[in-house]
GROMACS .gro file of N, CA and C in nm:
model
  417
    1PHE      N    1   6.676   7.742  15.082
    1PHE     CA    2   6.683   7.591  15.083
    1PHE      C    3   6.531   7.488  15.118
    2LEU      N    4   6.424   7.451  15.022
    2LEU     CA    5   6.346   7.356  15.099
    2LEU      C    6   6.408   7.261  15.096
    3PRO      N    7   6.385   7.119  15.189
    3PRO     CA    8   6.432   6.981  15.198
    3PRO      C    9   6.268   6.935  15.103
    4PHE      N   10   6.368   6.838  15.043
    4PHE     CA   11   6.254   6.695  15.013
    4PHE      C   12   6.124   6.643  15.086
    5GLU      N   13   6.021   6.692  15.012
    5GLU     CA   14   5.903   6.678  15.092
    5GLU      C   15   5.858   6.521  15.129
    6TRP      N   16   5.853   6.452  15.300
    6TRP     CA   17   5.857   6.352  15.323
    6TRP      C   18   5.724   6.271  15.350
    7ARG      N   19   5.617   6.272  15.168
    7ARG     CA   20   5.505   6.177  15.195
    7ARG      C   21   5.554   6.050  15.219
    8GLY      N   22   5.502   5.985  15.252
    8GLY     CA   23   5.480   5.789  15.244
    8GLY      C   24   5.602   5.801  15.358
    9MET      N   25   5.693   5.897  15.407
    9MET     CA   26   5.771   5.875  15.568
    9MET      C   27   5.713   5.780  15.559
   10GLN      N   28   5.642   5.677  15.623
   10GLN     CA   29   5.567   5.608  15.749
   10GLN      C   30   5.629   5.447  15.696
   11ALA      N   31   5.615   5.466  15.543
   11ALA     CA   32   5.571   5.345  15.471
   11ALA      C   33   5.746   5.294  15.409
   12LEU      N   34   5.831   5.386  15.512
   12LEU     CA   35   6.002   5.345  15.525
   12LEU      C   36   6.042   5.213  15.610
   13PRO      N   37   6.180   5.143  15.541
   13PRO     CA   38   6.214   5.007  15.643
   13PRO      C   39   6.265   5.070  15.736
   14SER      N   40   6.316   5.018  15.818
   14SER     CA   41   6.325   5.052  15.994
   14SER      C   42   6.493   5.098  15.973
   15THR      N   43   6.600   5.053  15.870
   15THR     CA   44   6.696   5.083  15.832
   15THR      C   45   6.691   5.240  15.727
   16ALA      N   46   6.590   5.278  15.687
   16ALA     CA   47   6.557   5.391  15.624
   16ALA      C   48   6.616   5.523  15.772
   17HIS      N   49   6.506   5.458  15.849
   17HIS     CA   50   6.469   5.621  15.974
   17HIS      C   51   6.658   5.621  16.034
   18PRO      N   52   6.758   5.581  16.084
   18PRO     CA   53   6.921   5.671  16.093
   18PRO      C   54   6.911   5.801  15.920
   19LEU      N   55   6.888   5.681  15.808
   19LEU     CA   56   6.884   5.812  15.685
   19LEU      C   57   6.820   5.964  15.694
   20ARG      N   58   6.680   5.892  15.814
   20ARG     CA   59   6.629   5.999  15.776
   20ARG      C   60   6.667   6.151  15.888
   21GLN      N   61   6.676   6.055  15.978
   21GLN     CA   62   6.792   6.177  16.126
   21GLN      C   63   6.858   6.167  16.080
   22ARG      N   64   6.976   6.175  16.030
   22ARG     CA   65   7.080   6.199  15.969
   22ARG      C   66   7.055   6.344  15.865
   23LEU      N   67   6.961   6.298  15.803
   23LEU     CA   68   6.891   6.486  15.719
   23LEU      C   69   6.901   6.545  15.782
   24GLU      N   70   6.789   6.508  15.869
   24GLU     CA   71   6.697   6.636  15.958
   24GLU      C   72   6.813   6.676  16.039
   25SER      N   73   6.976   6.600  16.107
   25SER     CA   74   7.026   6.669  16.166
   25SER      C   75   7.124   6.757  16.048
   26GLU      N   76   7.169   6.716  15.955
   26GLU     CA   77   7.237   6.797  15.832
   26GLU      C   78   7.148   6.934  15.854
   27ILE      N   79   7.034   6.988  15.801
   27ILE     CA   80   6.931   7.087  15.768
   27ILE      C   81   6.924   7.124  15.859
   28THR      N   82   6.944   7.097  16.074
   28THR     CA   83   6.955   7.177  16.165
   28THR      C   84   7.058   7.258  16.143
   29GLN      N   85   7.141   7.137  16.067
   29GLN     CA   86   7.272   7.228  16.124
   29GLN      C   87   7.307   7.368  15.959
   30LEU      N   88   7.219   7.281  15.879
   30LEU     CA   89   7.274   7.370  15.759
   30LEU      C   90   7.163   7.524  15.795
   31ARG      N   91   7.066   7.551  15.865
   31ARG     CA   92   7.021   7.615  15.965
   31ARG      C   93   7.119   7.723  16.011
   32GLU      N   94   7.166   7.648  16.092
   32GLU     CA   95   7.217   7.768  16.174
   32GLU      C   96   7.441   7.808  16.147
   33GLN      N   97   7.355   7.725  16.016
   33GLN     CA   98   7.495   7.753  15.948
   33GLN      C   99   7.462   7.901  15.843
   34GLU      N  100   7.398   7.879  15.781
   34GLU     CA  101   7.317   8.027  15.741
   34GLU      C  102   7.272   8.106  15.830
   35SER      N  103   7.236   8.063  15.922
   35SER     CA  104   7.236   8.191  16.042
   35SER      C  105   7.353   8.235  16.055
   36GLU      N  106   7.465   8.228  16.082
   36GLU     CA  107   7.627   8.253  16.133
   36GLU      C  108   7.601   8.307  16.050
   37PHE      N  109   7.623   8.272  15.904
   37PHE     CA  110   7.667   8.332  15.760
   37PHE      C  111   7.633   8.499  15.766
   38GLN      N  112   7.452   8.501  15.784
   38GLN     CA  113   7.372   8.613  15.736
   38GLN      C  114   7.409   8.695  15.917
   39LYS      N  115   7.470   8.669  16.056
   39LYS     CA  116   7.607   8.740  16.118
   39LYS      C  117   7.702   8.806  16.078
   40HIS      N  118   7.832   8.720  15.983
   40HIS     CA  119   7.885   8.762  15.972
   40HIS      C  120   7.873   8.813  15.789
   41MET      N  121   7.787   8.851  15.765
   41MET     CA  122   7.733   8.954  15.645
   41MET      C  123   7.669   9.089  15.721
   42GLN      N  124   7.579   9.095  15.824
   42GLN     CA  125   7.595   9.192  15.937
   42GLN      C  126   7.714   9.262  15.971
   43ALA      N  127   7.770   9.212  16.002
   43ALA     CA  128   7.904   9.249  16.100
   43ALA      C  129   8.049   9.303  15.904
   44ARG      N  130   8.019   9.320  15.803
   44ARG     CA  131   8.075   9.277  15.762
   44ARG      C  132   8.053   9.435  15.711
   45GLN      N  133   7.901   9.441  15.647
   45GLN     CA  134   7.821   9.592  15.604
   45GLN      C  135   7.902   9.668  15.715
   46LYS      N  136   7.862   9.635  15.841
   46LYS     CA  137   7.901   9.752  15.929
   46LYS      C  138   8.071   9.802  15.909
   47PHE      N  139   8.185   9.712  15.924
   47PHE     CA  140   8.251   9.744  15.874
   47PHE      C  141   8.342   9.798  15.777
   48MET      N  142   8.214   9.777  15.647
   48MET     CA  143   8.281   9.863  15.528
   48MET      C  144   8.221   9.981  15.545
   49GLN      N  145   8.073  10.016  15.656
   49GLN     CA  146   8.003  10.178  15.678
   49GLN      C  147   8.144  10.263  15.708
   50GLN      N  148   8.210  10.188  15.837
   50GLN     CA  149   8.266  10.237  15.941
   50GLN      C  150   8.447  10.276  15.894
   51LEU      N  151   8.435  10.211  15.816
   51LEU     CA  152   8.582  10.207  15.642
   51LEU      C  153   8.561  10.314  15.625
   52HIS      N  154   8.487  10.382  15.539
   52HIS     CA  155   8.381  10.468  15.419
   52HIS      C  156   8.403  10.568  15.484
   53GLU      N  157   8.347  10.573  15.671
   53GLU     CA  158   8.345  10.684  15.785
   53GLU      C  159   8.458  10.729  15.737
   54SER      N  160   8.570  10.632  15.801
   54SER     CA  161   8.705  10.667  15.874
   54SER      C  162   8.775  10.727  15.754
   55ASP      N  163   8.731  10.671  15.625
   55ASP     CA  164   8.842  10.685  15.508
   55ASP      C  165   8.825  10.844  15.519
   56LEU      N  166   8.689  10.891  15.547
   56LEU     CA  167   8.626  11.050  15.466
   56LEU      C  168   8.651  11.121  15.639
   57VAL      N  169   8.740  11.118  15.723
   57VAL     CA  170   8.728  11.126  15.846
   57VAL      C  171   8.861  11.211  15.755
   58LEU      N  172   8.975  11.089  15.742
   58LEU     CA  173   9.145  11.131  15.686
   58LEU      C  174   9.096  11.202  15.573
   59THR      N  175   9.039  11.151  15.506
   59THR     CA  176   9.054  11.327  15.352
   59THR      C  177   9.038  11.459  15.375
   60GLU      N  178   8.936  11.447  15.494
   60GLU     CA  179   8.956  11.586  15.583
   60GLU      C  180   9.051  11.641  15.626
   61LEU      N  181   9.116  11.593  15.725
   61LEU     CA  182   9.208  11.565  15.814
   61LEU      C  183   9.365  11.606  15.725
   62LYS      N  184   9.326  11.541  15.616
   62LYS     CA  185   9.512  11.528  15.557
   62LYS      C  186   9.457  11.712  15.462
   63ALA      N  187   9.356  11.780  15.467
   63ALA     CA  188   9.360  11.802  15.359
   63ALA      C  189   9.375  11.962  15.476
   64LEU      N  190   9.319  11.951  15.625
   64LEU     CA  191   9.389  12.084  15.697
   64LEU      C  192   9.556  12.106  15.697
   65ASP      N  193   9.574  12.249  15.748
   65ASP     CA  194   9.677  12.311  15.773
   65ASP      C  195   9.674  12.274  15.895
   66GLU      N  196   9.871  12.268  15.931
   66GLU     CA  197   9.924  12.200  16.023
   66GLU      C  198   9.833  12.318  16.193
   67GLU      N  199   9.806  12.388  16.112
   67GLU     CA  200   9.783  12.442  16.269
   67GLU      C  201   9.613  12.463  16.300
   68ALA      N  202   9.559  12.420  16.193
   68ALA     CA  203   9.386  12.379  16.269
   68ALA      C  204   9.384  12.314  16.404
   69VAL      N  205   9.280  12.372  16.421
   69VAL     CA  206   9.232  12.286  16.523
   69VAL      C  207   9.114  12.154  16.532
   70VAL      N  208   9.124  12.102  16.536
   70VAL     CA  209   9.110  12.005  16.556
   70VAL      C  210   9.063  11.914  16.724
   71TYR      N  211   8.941  11.932  16.731
   71TYR     CA  212   8.872  11.872  16.836
   71TYR      C  213   8.734  11.731  16.797
   72LYS      N  214   8.808  11.643  16.891
   72LYS     CA  215   8.700  11.475  16.918
   72LYS      C  216   8.618  11.483  17.065
   73LEU      N  217   8.508  11.478  16.999
   73LEU     CA  218   8.452  11.417  17.084
   73LEU      C  219   8.499  11.285  17.192
   74ILE      N  220   8.437  11.367  17.305
   74ILE     CA  221   8.478  11.243  17.390
   74ILE      C  222   8.351  11.179  17.545
   75GLY      N  223   8.241  11.138  17.512
   75GLY     CA  224   8.152  11.166  17.559
   75GLY      C  225   8.090  11.322  17.514
   76PRO      N  226   8.032  11.346  17.660
   76PRO     CA  227   7.929  11.435  17.618
   76PRO      C  228   8.051  11.565  17.581
   77VAL      N  229   8.162  11.567  17.571
   77VAL     CA  230   8.301  11.685  17.584
   77VAL      C  231   8.364  11.694  17.421
   78LEU      N  232   8.368  11.828  17.402
   78LEU     CA  233   8.483  11.811  17.266
   78LEU      C  234   8.652  11.843  17.361
   79VAL      N  235   8.687  11.833  17.304
   79VAL     CA  236   8.857  11.813  17.386
   79VAL      C  237   8.949  11.863  17.205
   80LYS      N  238   9.012  11.916  17.283
   80LYS     CA  239   9.117  12.018  17.148
   80LYS      C  240   9.180  11.861  17.150
   81GLN      N  241   9.236  11.876  17.066
   81GLN     CA  242   9.355  11.705  16.994
   81GLN      C  243   9.411  11.793  16.871
   82GLU      N  244   9.562  11.790  16.899
   82GLU     CA  245   9.689  11.810  16.784
   82GLU      C  246   9.637  11.726  16.665
   83THR      N  247   9.658  11.749  16.557
   83THR     CA  248   9.610  11.790  16.477
   83THR      C  249   9.654  11.557  16.373
   84GLU      N  250   9.765  11.592  16.374
   84GLU     CA  251   9.845  11.523  16.279
   84GLU      C  252   9.862  11.384  16.438
   85GLU      N  253   9.787  11.410  16.578
   85GLU     CA  254   9.713  11.303  16.633
   85GLU      C  255   9.610  11.259  16.621
   86ALA      N  256   9.552  11.341  16.550
   86ALA     CA  257   9.406  11.316  16.503
   86ALA      C  258   9.415  11.241  16.345
   87ARG      N  259   9.498  11.320  16.285
   87ARG     CA  260   9.517  11.150  16.189
   87ARG      C  261   9.558  11.063  16.213
   88SER      N  262   9.662  11.036  16.321
   88SER     CA  263   9.756  10.912  16.346
   88SER      C  264   9.606  10.800  16.372
   89ASN      N  265   9.546  10.868  16.460
   89ASN     CA  266   9.417  10.795  16.565
   89ASN      C  267   9.351  10.721  16.423
   90VAL      N  268   9.250  10.768  16.344
   90VAL     CA  269   9.197  10.786  16.267
   90VAL      C  270   9.300  10.653  16.152
   91GLU      N  271   9.384  10.737  16.087
   91GLU     CA  272   9.513  10.592  16.012
   91GLU      C  273   9.499  10.467  16.099
   92LYS      N  274   9.527  10.444  16.262
   92LYS     CA  275   9.534  10.335  16.350
   92LYS      C  276   9.411  10.268  16.312
   93ARG      N  277   9.296  10.331  16.293
   93ARG     CA  278   9.119  10.280  16.352
   93ARG      C  279   9.145  10.193  16.188
   94LEU      N  280   9.185  10.272  16.092
   94LEU     CA  281   9.131  10.222  15.907
   94LEU      C  282   9.227  10.140  15.917
   95SER      N  283   9.325  10.098  15.989
   95SER     CA  284   9.395   9.928  15.957
   95SER      C  285   9.365   9.874  16.020
   96TYR      N  286   9.295   9.859  16.184
   96TYR     CA  287   9.229   9.778  16.235
   96TYR      C  288   9.083   9.750  16.199
   97ILE      N  289   8.972   9.830  16.143
   97ILE     CA  290   8.878   9.816  16.051
   97ILE      C  291   8.928   9.690  15.945
   98ARG      N  292   9.033   9.795  15.884
   98ARG     CA  293   9.064   9.704  15.704
   98ARG      C  294   9.107   9.541  15.768
   99ASN      N  295   9.223   9.514  15.902
   99ASN     CA  296   9.187   9.406  15.940
   99ASN      C  297   9.132   9.320  16.005
  100GLU      N  298   8.994   9.352  16.043
  100GLU     CA  299   8.866   9.286  16.063
  100GLU      C  300   8.802   9.239  15.998
  101VAL      N  301   8.820   9.407  15.860
  101VAL     CA  302   8.710   9.300  15.716
  101VAL      C  303   8.777   9.196  15.607
  102THR      N  304   8.893   9.196  15.664
  102THR     CA  305   8.959   9.076  15.594
  102THR      C  306   8.937   8.948  15.669
  103ARG      N  307   8.961   8.976  15.810
  103ARG     CA  308   8.927   8.843  15.907
  103ARG      C  309   8.820   8.810  15.867
  104ASN      N  310   8.701   8.904  15.873
  104ASN     CA  311   8.543   8.849  15.875
  104ASN      C  312   8.554   8.811  15.709
  105GLU      N  313   8.609   8.827  15.601
  105GLU     CA  314   8.534   8.824  15.481
  105GLU      C  315   8.639   8.719  15.475
  106LYS      N  316   8.742   8.609  15.520
  106LYS     CA  317   8.824   8.454  15.533
  106LYS      C  318   8.644   8.430  15.593
  107LEU      N  319   8.580   8.416  15.714
  107LEU     CA  320   8.488   8.375  15.795
  107LEU      C  321   8.389   8.375  15.726
  108VAL      N  322   8.339   8.453  15.636
  108VAL     CA  323   8.267   8.431  15.539
  108VAL      C  324   8.236   8.344  15.435
  109GLN      N  325   8.391   8.342  15.407
  109GLN     CA  326   8.401   8.199  15.265
  109GLN      C  327   8.456   8.120  15.340
  110ASP      N  328   8.442   8.079  15.444
  110ASP     CA  329   8.433   7.921  15.481
  110ASP      C  330   8.327   7.888  15.513
  111ILE      N  331   8.232   7.995  15.562
  111ILE     CA  332   8.107   7.939  15.620
  111ILE      C  333   8.028   7.919  15.471
  112SER      N  334   8.072   8.018  15.340
  112SER     CA  335   7.972   7.991  15.238
  112SER      C  336   8.045   7.871  15.206
  113LYS      N  337   8.186   7.818  15.180
  113LYS     CA  338   8.222   7.657  15.140
  113LYS      C  339   8.139   7.559  15.253
  114GLN      N  340   8.144   7.515  15.349
  114GLN     CA  341   8.056   7.486  15.428
  114GLN      C  342   7.938   7.471  15.435
  115ILE      N  343   7.850   7.544  15.372
  115ILE     CA  344   7.655   7.563  15.361
  115ILE      C  345   7.678   7.502  15.227
  116GLY      N  346   7.778   7.498  15.150
  116GLY     CA  347   7.752   7.425  14.999
  116GLY      C  348   7.813   7.239  15.012
  117GLU      N  349   7.889   7.257  15.034
  117GLU     CA  350   7.881   7.114  15.100
  117GLU      C  351   7.777   7.049  15.132
  118ARG      N  352   7.711   7.107  15.278
  118ARG     CA  353   7.658   7.053  15.364
  118ARG      C  354   7.430   7.046  15.264
  119ARG      N  355   7.518   7.118  15.176
  119ARG     CA  356   7.382   7.096  15.069
  119ARG      C  357   7.345   6.998  14.962
  120GLN      N  358   7.519   6.991  14.934
  120GLN     CA  359   7.530   6.835  14.905
  120GLN      C  360   7.501   6.768  14.972
  121ARG      N  361   7.560   6.719  15.083
  121ARG     CA  362   7.529   6.567  15.171
  121ARG      C  363   7.381   6.576  15.198
  122ILE      N  364   7.331   6.731  15.210
  122ILE     CA  365   7.187   6.698  15.231
  122ILE      C  366   7.123   6.686  15.110
  123GLY      N  367   7.141   6.636  14.982
  123GLY     CA  368   7.075   6.632  14.816
  123GLY      C  369   7.099   6.501  14.799
  124GLU      N  370   7.157   6.366  14.857
  124GLU     CA  371   7.254   6.287  14.872
  124GLU      C  372   7.200   6.207  14.979
  125LEU      N  373   7.157   6.243  15.101
  125LEU     CA  374   7.087   6.156  15.171
  125LEU      C  375   6.945   6.186  15.113
  126GLU      N  376   6.885   6.310  15.079
  126GLU     CA  377   6.727   6.289  15.009
  126GLU      C  378   6.679   6.222  14.904
  127GLY      N  379   6.853   6.204  14.815
  127GLY     CA  380   6.857   6.082  14.666
  127GLY      C  381   6.850   5.984  14.730
  128LYS      N  382   6.918   5.969  14.867
  128LYS     CA  383   6.921   5.793  14.880
  128LYS      C  384   6.781   5.714  14.946
  129LEU      N  385   6.685   5.851  15.075
  129LEU     CA  386   6.618   5.818  15.093
  129LEU      C  387   6.464   5.857  15.011
  130ARG      N  388   6.491   5.915  14.821
  130ARG     CA  389   6.399   5.868  14.814
  130ARG      C  390   6.382   5.725  14.717
  131SER      N  391   6.557   5.712  14.684
  131SER     CA  392   6.540   5.561  14.686
  131SER      C  393   6.470   5.482  14.742
  132GLU      N  394   6.491   5.458  14.860
  132GLU     CA  395   6.431   5.318  14.963
  132GLU      C  396   6.221   5.394  14.924
  133VAL      N  397   6.252   5.521  14.929
  133VAL     CA  398   6.075   5.548  14.939
  133VAL      C  399   6.028   5.449  14.814
  134ALA      N  400   6.103   5.444  14.665
  134ALA     CA  401   6.047   5.475  14.596
  134ALA      C  402   6.079   5.253  14.541
  135GLY      N  403   6.177   5.243  14.622
  135GLY     CA  404   6.131   5.085  14.640
  135GLY      C  405   6.063   4.976  14.734
  136LYS      N  406   6.051   5.089  14.836
  136LYS     CA  407   5.943   5.048  14.908
  136LYS      C  408   5.825   5.045  14.844
  137ALA      N  409   5.732   5.125  14.764
  137ALA     CA  410   5.595   5.176  14.697
  137ALA      C  411   5.612   5.005  14.617
  138ALA      N  412   5.735   5.055  14.541
  138ALA     CA  413   5.753   4.900  14.473
  138ALA      C  414   5.693   4.765  14.482
  139GLU      N  415   5.723   4.722  14.575
  139GLU     CA  416   5.722   4.642  14.658
  139GLU      C  417   5.530   4.589  14.814
   0.00000   0.00000   0.00000
């Protein structure tokens, strides 16, 4: 999103100056929100990858016999773990990740809505400034 080019802004009357400041403030806030949006999109991508990996692990664990030996990597050590306990841990992890994905998606939707509203306000402010520039040029 690129804001209106400000040619001839020096010719604006002093009443337009607060409009310009407000527009600059809105643009700054828009950039911050877009940055936050990107941060949440990256987090969503990370959660989706973890969800997929954990889903694959659970599928593999469900395919095992009850007598199968399962090891869990804790730091540099492999520790023996009961198959049912491993399944339970992965299911809990999947539940946690799904909750985080849902929470993150709501944040992304909210931020996206705010960005749209801010862009609309910026467009309105640009229109007002263009009117003032055109009015001043006509004088």
